[in-house]
């Protein structure tokens, strides 16, 4: 399953957005209001839980300086990546799009598609408010 957030304008430089997104401690600041749990598990990983959803663990998998940061699931049962594509607009503005890629069976994909789309759009919107 492939989902993309809306493209969001962030009033921060490409480097600032990249540095924000590669620090896992910052993800708590952009989580939806329905967050019930957020726990740092290491320098590059964290767990979170939204109301009515299972606990999900994410680990920083890849960093392409100033252009992309990719988080990956820590569970084999729910394998996916969440990549932030960051584009420079000018010295103090950038554009961001979140891209979700996961391997799910058809039944699971139907159940999670709408909540996941809402989740990545909320993360993107919250980044735009930084």
GROMACS .gro file of N, CA and C in nm:
model
  390
    1UNK      N    1   0.085  -0.117   0.000
    1UNK     CA    2   0.000   0.000   0.000
    1UNK      C    3   0.089   0.124   0.000
    2UNK      N    4   0.055   0.216  -0.084
    2UNK     CA    5   0.132   0.340  -0.098
    2UNK      C    6   0.037   0.458  -0.072
    3UNK      N    7   0.073   0.543   0.025
    3UNK     CA    8  -0.006   0.662   0.056
    3UNK      C    9   0.086   0.782   0.062
    4UNK      N   10   0.035   0.897   0.018
    4UNK     CA   11   0.112   1.021   0.025
    4UNK      C   12   0.030   1.128   0.094
    5UNK      N   13   0.096   1.206   0.179
    5UNK     CA   14   0.028   1.319   0.243
    5UNK      C   15   0.017   1.432   0.143
    6UNK      N   16  -0.062   1.530   0.179
    6UNK     CA   17  -0.063   1.654   0.103
    6UNK      C   18   0.076   1.717   0.119
    7UNK      N   19   0.119   1.795   0.022
    7UNK     CA   20   0.246   1.867   0.035
    7UNK      C   21   0.223   1.988   0.126
    8UNK      N   22   0.310   2.004   0.224
    8UNK     CA   23   0.296   2.110   0.323
    8UNK      C   24   0.414   2.206   0.313
    9UNK      N   25   0.384   2.334   0.325
    9UNK     CA   26   0.489   2.436   0.330
    9UNK      C   27   0.529   2.457   0.475
   10UNK      N   28   0.658   2.452   0.502
   10UNK     CA   29   0.711   2.470   0.638
   10UNK      C   30   0.798   2.594   0.638
   11UNK      N   31   0.774   2.683   0.733
   11UNK     CA   32   0.851   2.807   0.741
   11UNK      C   33   0.982   2.787   0.815
   12UNK      N   34   1.057   2.690   0.766
   12UNK     CA   35   1.190   2.658   0.818
   12UNK      C   36   1.273   2.614   0.698
   13UNK      N   37   1.404   2.629   0.711
   13UNK     CA   38   1.493   2.587   0.602
   13UNK      C   39   1.488   2.435   0.586
   14UNK      N   40   1.532   2.390   0.471
   14UNK     CA   41   1.537   2.247   0.444
   14UNK      C   42   1.622   2.176   0.549
   15UNK      N   43   1.735   2.236   0.587
   15UNK     CA   44   1.823   2.177   0.688
   15UNK      C   45   1.753   2.168   0.824
   16UNK      N   46   1.681   2.275   0.863
   16UNK     CA   47   1.611   2.274   0.992
   16UNK      C   48   1.503   2.166   0.997
   17UNK      N   49   1.429   2.149   0.888
   17UNK     CA   50   1.326   2.046   0.883
   17UNK      C   51   1.390   1.908   0.891
   18UNK      N   52   1.496   1.887   0.816
   18UNK     CA   53   1.568   1.759   0.819
   18UNK      C   54   1.617   1.727   0.960
   19UNK      N   55   1.680   1.824   1.025
   19UNK     CA   56   1.733   1.802   1.160
   19UNK      C   57   1.621   1.775   1.260
   20UNK      N   58   1.507   1.842   1.243
   20UNK     CA   59   1.391   1.816   1.329
   20UNK      C   60   1.345   1.672   1.312
   21UNK      N   61   1.332   1.628   1.187
   21UNK     CA   62   1.277   1.495   1.159
   21UNK      C   63   1.373   1.381   1.187
   22UNK      N   64   1.502   1.408   1.194
   22UNK     CA   65   1.596   1.300   1.224
   22UNK      C   66   1.622   1.286   1.373
   23UNK      N   67   1.560   1.371   1.454
   23UNK     CA   68   1.566   1.359   1.599
   23UNK      C   69   1.434   1.298   1.646
   24UNK      N   70   1.436   1.170   1.685
   24UNK     CA   71   1.311   1.100   1.718
   24UNK      C   72   1.236   1.164   1.835
   25UNK      N   73   1.303   1.238   1.920
   25UNK     CA   74   1.236   1.305   2.032
   25UNK      C   75   1.132   1.407   1.982
   26UNK      N   76   1.150   1.460   1.862
   26UNK     CA   77   1.061   1.563   1.810
   26UNK      C   78   0.927   1.510   1.760
   27UNK      N   79   0.916   1.381   1.737
   27UNK     CA   80   0.791   1.328   1.681
   27UNK      C   81   0.673   1.344   1.775
   28UNK      N   82   0.698   1.347   1.905
   28UNK     CA   83   0.588   1.367   2.000
   28UNK      C   84   0.520   1.502   1.976
   29UNK      N   85   0.597   1.602   1.932
   29UNK     CA   86   0.545   1.737   1.908
   29UNK      C   87   0.449   1.745   1.790
   30UNK      N   88   0.457   1.649   1.698
   30UNK     CA   89   0.373   1.656   1.577
   30UNK      C   90   0.267   1.546   1.572
   31UNK      N   91   0.257   1.467   1.678
   31UNK     CA   92   0.157   1.360   1.681
   31UNK      C   93   0.016   1.418   1.689
   32UNK      N   94  -0.083   1.341   1.640
   32UNK     CA   95  -0.223   1.384   1.651
   32UNK      C   96  -0.266   1.398   1.797
   33UNK      N   97  -0.375   1.471   1.820
   33UNK     CA   98  -0.426   1.491   1.956
   33UNK      C   99  -0.469   1.359   2.020
   34UNK      N  100  -0.502   1.259   1.938
   34UNK     CA  101  -0.551   1.130   1.991
   34UNK      C  102  -0.439   1.040   2.042
   35UNK      N  103  -0.319   1.095   2.061
   35UNK     CA  104  -0.207   1.014   2.108
   35UNK      C  105  -0.231   0.973   2.254
   36UNK      N  106  -0.208   0.845   2.282
   36UNK     CA  107  -0.224   0.795   2.418
   36UNK      C  108  -0.091   0.757   2.481
   37UNK      N  109   0.008   0.728   2.396
   37UNK     CA  110   0.138   0.685   2.448
   37UNK      C  111   0.246   0.731   2.352
   38UNK      N  112   0.357   0.778   2.408
   38UNK     CA  113   0.476   0.809   2.330
   38UNK      C  114   0.595   0.780   2.418
   39UNK      N  115   0.684   0.693   2.371
   39UNK     CA  116   0.797   0.650   2.453
   39UNK      C  117   0.922   0.636   2.366
   40UNK      N  118   1.028   0.705   2.405
   40UNK     CA  119   1.157   0.695   2.336
   40UNK      C  120   1.221   0.562   2.375
   41UNK      N  121   1.266   0.485   2.276
   41UNK     CA  122   1.327   0.355   2.302
   41UNK      C  123   1.478   0.355   2.281
   42UNK      N  124   1.531   0.459   2.220
   42UNK     CA  125   1.674   0.468   2.194
   42UNK      C  126   1.701   0.596   2.118
   43UNK      N  127   1.825   0.616   2.078
   43UNK     CA  128   1.862   0.737   2.004
   43UNK      C  129   1.790   0.750   1.871
   44UNK      N  130   1.746   0.637   1.816
   44UNK     CA  131   1.685   0.642   1.683
   44UNK      C  132   1.552   0.568   1.674
   45UNK      N  133   1.483   0.548   1.788
   45UNK     CA  134   1.357   0.474   1.784
   45UNK      C  135   1.260   0.521   1.892
   46UNK      N  136   1.131   0.498   1.866
   46UNK     CA  137   1.027   0.533   1.962
   46UNK      C  138   0.903   0.447   1.939
   47UNK      N  139   0.818   0.442   2.041
   47UNK     CA  140   0.689   0.375   2.034
   47UNK      C  141   0.581   0.482   2.048
   48UNK      N  142   0.469   0.458   1.981
   48UNK     CA  143   0.355   0.546   2.004
   48UNK      C  144   0.227   0.466   1.987
   49UNK      N  145   0.120   0.521   2.046
   49UNK     CA  146  -0.010   0.459   2.035
   49UNK      C  147  -0.115   0.568   2.024
   50UNK      N  148  -0.201   0.553   1.925
   50UNK     CA  149  -0.315   0.643   1.909
   50UNK      C  150  -0.438   0.574   1.966
   51UNK      N  151  -0.535   0.652   2.008
   51UNK     CA  152  -0.658   0.597   2.066
   51UNK      C  153  -0.718   0.493   1.972
   52UNK      N  154  -0.746   0.373   2.027
   52UNK     CA  155  -0.809   0.267   1.951
   52UNK      C  156  -0.718   0.192   1.856
   53UNK      N  157  -0.587   0.219   1.862
   53UNK     CA  158  -0.491   0.153   1.772
   53UNK      C  159  -0.387   0.077   1.855
   54UNK      N  160  -0.317  -0.018   1.792
   54UNK     CA  161  -0.210  -0.088   1.865
   54UNK      C  162  -0.087   0.002   1.882
   55UNK      N  163   0.002  -0.039   1.970
   55UNK     CA  164   0.129   0.031   1.988
   55UNK      C  165   0.214   0.005   1.864
   56UNK      N  166   0.274   0.111   1.810
   56UNK     CA  167   0.357   0.100   1.690
   56UNK      C  168   0.497   0.150   1.724
   57UNK      N  169   0.597   0.072   1.688
   57UNK     CA  170   0.736   0.110   1.709
   57UNK      C  171   0.798   0.155   1.578
   58UNK      N  172   0.869   0.267   1.580
   58UNK     CA  173   0.937   0.319   1.461
   58UNK      C  174   1.084   0.341   1.491
   59UNK      N  175   1.166   0.313   1.391
   59UNK     CA  176   1.311   0.329   1.403
   59UNK      C  177   1.362   0.404   1.280
   60UNK      N  178   1.453   0.498   1.302
   60UNK     CA  179   1.513   0.572   1.191
   60UNK      C  180   1.592   0.473   1.106
   61UNK      N  181   1.557   0.464   0.978
   61UNK     CA  182   1.623   0.368   0.888
   61UNK      C  183   1.722   0.434   0.794
   62UNK      N  184   1.688   0.552   0.747
   62UNK     CA  185   1.772   0.614   0.646
   62UNK      C  186   1.764   0.766   0.657
   63UNK      N  187   1.878   0.830   0.633
   63UNK     CA  188   1.886   0.976   0.633
   63UNK      C  189   1.965   1.019   0.510
   64UNK      N  190   1.904   1.102   0.427
   64UNK     CA  191   1.973   1.161   0.314
   64UNK      C  192   1.981   1.309   0.344
   65UNK      N  193   2.097   1.357   0.391
   65UNK     CA  194   2.105   1.494   0.443
   65UNK      C  195   2.032   1.599   0.362
   66UNK      N  196   1.942   1.657   0.438
   66UNK     CA  197   1.856   1.770   0.403
   66UNK      C  198   1.747   1.735   0.303
   67UNK      N  199   1.743   1.614   0.247
   67UNK     CA  200   1.641   1.580   0.147
   67UNK      C  201   1.538   1.478   0.195
   68UNK      N  202   1.578   1.384   0.282
   68UNK     CA  203   1.484   1.279   0.321
   68UNK      C  204   1.524   1.215   0.453
   69UNK      N  205   1.421   1.172   0.527
   69UNK     CA  206   1.438   1.095   0.651
   69UNK      C  207   1.334   0.985   0.646
   70UNK      N  208   1.378   0.861   0.669
   70UNK     CA  209   1.287   0.747   0.660
   70UNK      C  210   1.282   0.671   0.791
   71UNK      N  211   1.159   0.654   0.842
   71UNK     CA  212   1.133   0.571   0.959
   71UNK      C  213   1.079   0.438   0.911
   72UNK      N  214   1.114   0.331   0.982
   72UNK     CA  215   1.062   0.199   0.949
   72UNK      C  216   1.000   0.134   1.070
   73UNK      N  217   0.902   0.049   1.045
   73UNK     CA  218   0.836  -0.022   1.153
   73UNK      C  219   0.933  -0.118   1.221
   74UNK      N  220   0.917  -0.135   1.351
   74UNK     CA  221   0.999  -0.231   1.426
   74UNK      C  222   0.928  -0.366   1.437
   75UNK      N  223   0.813  -0.381   1.370
   75UNK     CA  224   0.736  -0.506   1.376
   75UNK      C  225   0.731  -0.573   1.240
   76UNK      N  226   0.756  -0.703   1.236
   76UNK     CA  227   0.745  -0.777   1.111
   76UNK      C  228   0.599  -0.796   1.070
   77UNK      N  229   0.507  -0.795   1.169
   77UNK     CA  230   0.365  -0.815   1.140
   77UNK      C  231   0.304  -0.694   1.070
   78UNK      N  232   0.362  -0.578   1.092
   78UNK     CA  233   0.309  -0.452   1.039
   78UNK      C  234   0.425  -0.378   0.974
   79UNK      N  235   0.480  -0.437   0.867
   79UNK     CA  236   0.602  -0.384   0.804
   79UNK      C  237   0.570  -0.267   0.712
   80UNK      N  238   0.633  -0.153   0.740
   80UNK     CA  239   0.613  -0.035   0.656
   80UNK      C  240   0.725   0.065   0.677
   81UNK      N  241   0.731   0.163   0.586
   81UNK     CA  242   0.822   0.276   0.602
   81UNK      C  243   0.742   0.404   0.589
   82UNK      N  244   0.791   0.508   0.654
   82UNK     CA  245   0.733   0.642   0.645
   82UNK      C  246   0.849   0.736   0.612
   83UNK      N  247   0.846   0.787   0.489
   83UNK     CA  248   0.955   0.871   0.440
   83UNK      C  249   0.909   1.016   0.431
   84UNK      N  250   0.993   1.106   0.478
   84UNK     CA  251   0.968   1.249   0.463
   84UNK      C  252   1.056   1.300   0.350
   85UNK      N  253   0.994   1.348   0.245
   85UNK     CA  254   1.066   1.411   0.134
   85UNK      C  255   1.064   1.562   0.158
   86UNK      N  256   1.182   1.622   0.162
   86UNK     CA  257   1.195   1.765   0.194
   86UNK      C  258   1.257   1.837   0.075
   87UNK      N  259   1.189   1.941   0.029
   87UNK     CA  260   1.240   2.019  -0.083
   87UNK      C  261   1.258   2.164  -0.039
   88UNK      N  262   1.368   2.223  -0.081
   88UNK     CA  263   1.395   2.363  -0.050
   88UNK      C  264   1.313   2.453  -0.142
   89UNK      N  265   1.247   2.553  -0.082
   89UNK     CA  266   1.178   2.655  -0.160
   89UNK      C  267   1.269   2.777  -0.169
   90UNK      N  268   1.317   2.821  -0.051
   90UNK     CA  269   1.417   2.927  -0.043
   90UNK      C  270   1.492   2.908   0.089
   91UNK      N  271   1.575   3.004   0.128
   91UNK     CA  272   1.661   2.988   0.245
   91UNK      C  273   1.583   2.965   0.376
   92UNK      N  274   1.458   3.011   0.382
   92UNK     CA  275   1.383   2.997   0.507
   92UNK      C  276   1.251   2.922   0.491
   93UNK      N  277   1.231   2.857   0.377
   93UNK     CA  278   1.106   2.785   0.353
   93UNK      C  279   1.135   2.654   0.280
   94UNK      N  280   1.059   2.552   0.317
   94UNK     CA  281   1.071   2.424   0.247
   94UNK      C  282   0.933   2.362   0.230
   95UNK      N  283   0.927   2.262   0.144
   95UNK     CA  284   0.804   2.185   0.123
   95UNK      C  285   0.832   2.043   0.168
   96UNK      N  286   0.729   1.982   0.225
   96UNK     CA  287   0.743   1.850   0.282
   96UNK      C  288   0.628   1.761   0.237
   97UNK      N  289   0.658   1.637   0.204
   97UNK     CA  290   0.555   1.539   0.177
   97UNK      C  291   0.595   1.409   0.247
   98UNK      N  292   0.498   1.347   0.315
   98UNK     CA  293   0.521   1.219   0.379
   98UNK      C  294   0.471   1.109   0.288
   99UNK      N  295   0.550   1.002   0.275
   99UNK     CA  296   0.516   0.890   0.188
   99UNK      C  297   0.518   0.762   0.271
  100UNK      N  298   0.406   0.694   0.276
  100UNK     CA  299   0.390   0.570   0.350
  100UNK      C  300   0.390   0.453   0.252
  101UNK      N  301   0.474   0.353   0.277
  101UNK     CA  302   0.474   0.230   0.197
  101UNK      C  303   0.470   0.111   0.292
  102UNK      N  304   0.370   0.026   0.273
  102UNK     CA  305   0.356  -0.091   0.359
  102UNK      C  306   0.309  -0.212   0.282
  103UNK      N  307   0.341  -0.329   0.335
  103UNK     CA  308   0.299  -0.454   0.274
  103UNK      C  309   0.193  -0.517   0.364
  104UNK      N  310   0.069  -0.510   0.318
  104UNK     CA  311  -0.043  -0.565   0.396
  104UNK      C  312  -0.129  -0.651   0.306
  105UNK      N  313  -0.198  -0.748   0.368
  105UNK     CA  314  -0.295  -0.824   0.290
  105UNK      C  315  -0.414  -0.734   0.259
  106UNK      N  316  -0.498  -0.775   0.167
  106UNK     CA  317  -0.608  -0.690   0.120
  106UNK      C  318  -0.703  -0.649   0.234
  107UNK      N  319  -0.732  -0.742   0.322
  107UNK     CA  320  -0.824  -0.712   0.434
  107UNK      C  321  -0.764  -0.607   0.527
  108UNK      N  322  -0.638  -0.624   0.563
  108UNK     CA  323  -0.570  -0.528   0.649
  108UNK      C  324  -0.562  -0.392   0.581
  109UNK      N  325  -0.528  -0.391   0.453
  109UNK     CA  326  -0.517  -0.265   0.379
  109UNK      C  327  -0.648  -0.188   0.382
  110UNK      N  328  -0.760  -0.258   0.363
  110UNK     CA  329  -0.890  -0.191   0.368
  110UNK      C  330  -0.916  -0.128   0.505
  111UNK      N  331  -0.878  -0.199   0.610
  111UNK     CA  332  -0.905  -0.151   0.746
  111UNK      C  333  -0.817  -0.032   0.784
  112UNK      N  334  -0.693  -0.030   0.738
  112UNK     CA  335  -0.600   0.073   0.786
  112UNK      C  336  -0.581   0.191   0.691
  113UNK      N  337  -0.632   0.181   0.568
  113UNK     CA  338  -0.604   0.286   0.470
  113UNK      C  339  -0.653   0.424   0.517
  114UNK      N  340  -0.778   0.437   0.555
  114UNK     CA  341  -0.832   0.568   0.595
  114UNK      C  342  -0.764   0.624   0.721
  115UNK      N  343  -0.749   0.543   0.828
  115UNK     CA  344  -0.679   0.597   0.946
  115UNK      C  345  -0.534   0.636   0.917
  116UNK      N  346  -0.465   0.558   0.834
  116UNK     CA  347  -0.326   0.590   0.801
  116UNK      C  348  -0.317   0.719   0.720
  117UNK      N  349  -0.406   0.735   0.624
  117UNK     CA  350  -0.407   0.857   0.542
  117UNK      C  351  -0.430   0.979   0.633
  118UNK      N  352  -0.525   0.967   0.725
  118UNK     CA  353  -0.553   1.077   0.819
  118UNK      C  354  -0.430   1.104   0.906
  119UNK      N  355  -0.364   0.997   0.953
  119UNK     CA  356  -0.247   1.010   1.038
  119UNK      C  357  -0.133   1.084   0.968
  120UNK      N  358  -0.099   1.043   0.845
  120UNK     CA  359   0.014   1.108   0.778
  120UNK      C  360  -0.020   1.252   0.739
  121UNK      N  361  -0.148   1.278   0.707
  121UNK     CA  362  -0.187   1.417   0.678
  121UNK      C  363  -0.178   1.504   0.803
  122UNK      N  364  -0.214   1.448   0.920
  122UNK     CA  365  -0.204   1.522   1.045
  122UNK      C  366  -0.059   1.552   1.079
  123UNK      N  367   0.030   1.453   1.063
  123UNK     CA  368   0.172   1.477   1.087
  123UNK      C  369   0.224   1.589   0.997
  124UNK      N  370   0.187   1.583   0.871
  124UNK     CA  371   0.230   1.684   0.773
  124UNK      C  372   0.178   1.823   0.809
  125UNK      N  373   0.050   1.831   0.844
  125UNK     CA  374  -0.010   1.959   0.884
  125UNK      C  375   0.060   2.015   1.007
  126UNK      N  376   0.086   1.928   1.105
  126UNK     CA  377   0.151   1.973   1.229
  126UNK      C  378   0.294   2.021   1.203
  127UNK      N  379   0.362   1.961   1.107
  127UNK     CA  380   0.495   2.010   1.070
  127UNK      C  381   0.485   2.149   1.009
  128UNK      N  382   0.379   2.174   0.937
  128UNK     CA  383   0.359   2.305   0.877
  128UNK      C  384   0.337   2.415   0.978
  129UNK      N  385   0.300   2.376   1.101
  129UNK     CA  386   0.275   2.473   1.209
  129UNK      C  387   0.399   2.506   1.291
  130UNK      N  388   0.509   2.439   1.262
  130UNK     CA  389   0.632   2.461   1.341
  130UNK      C  390   0.687   2.602   1.322
   0.00000   0.00000   0.00000
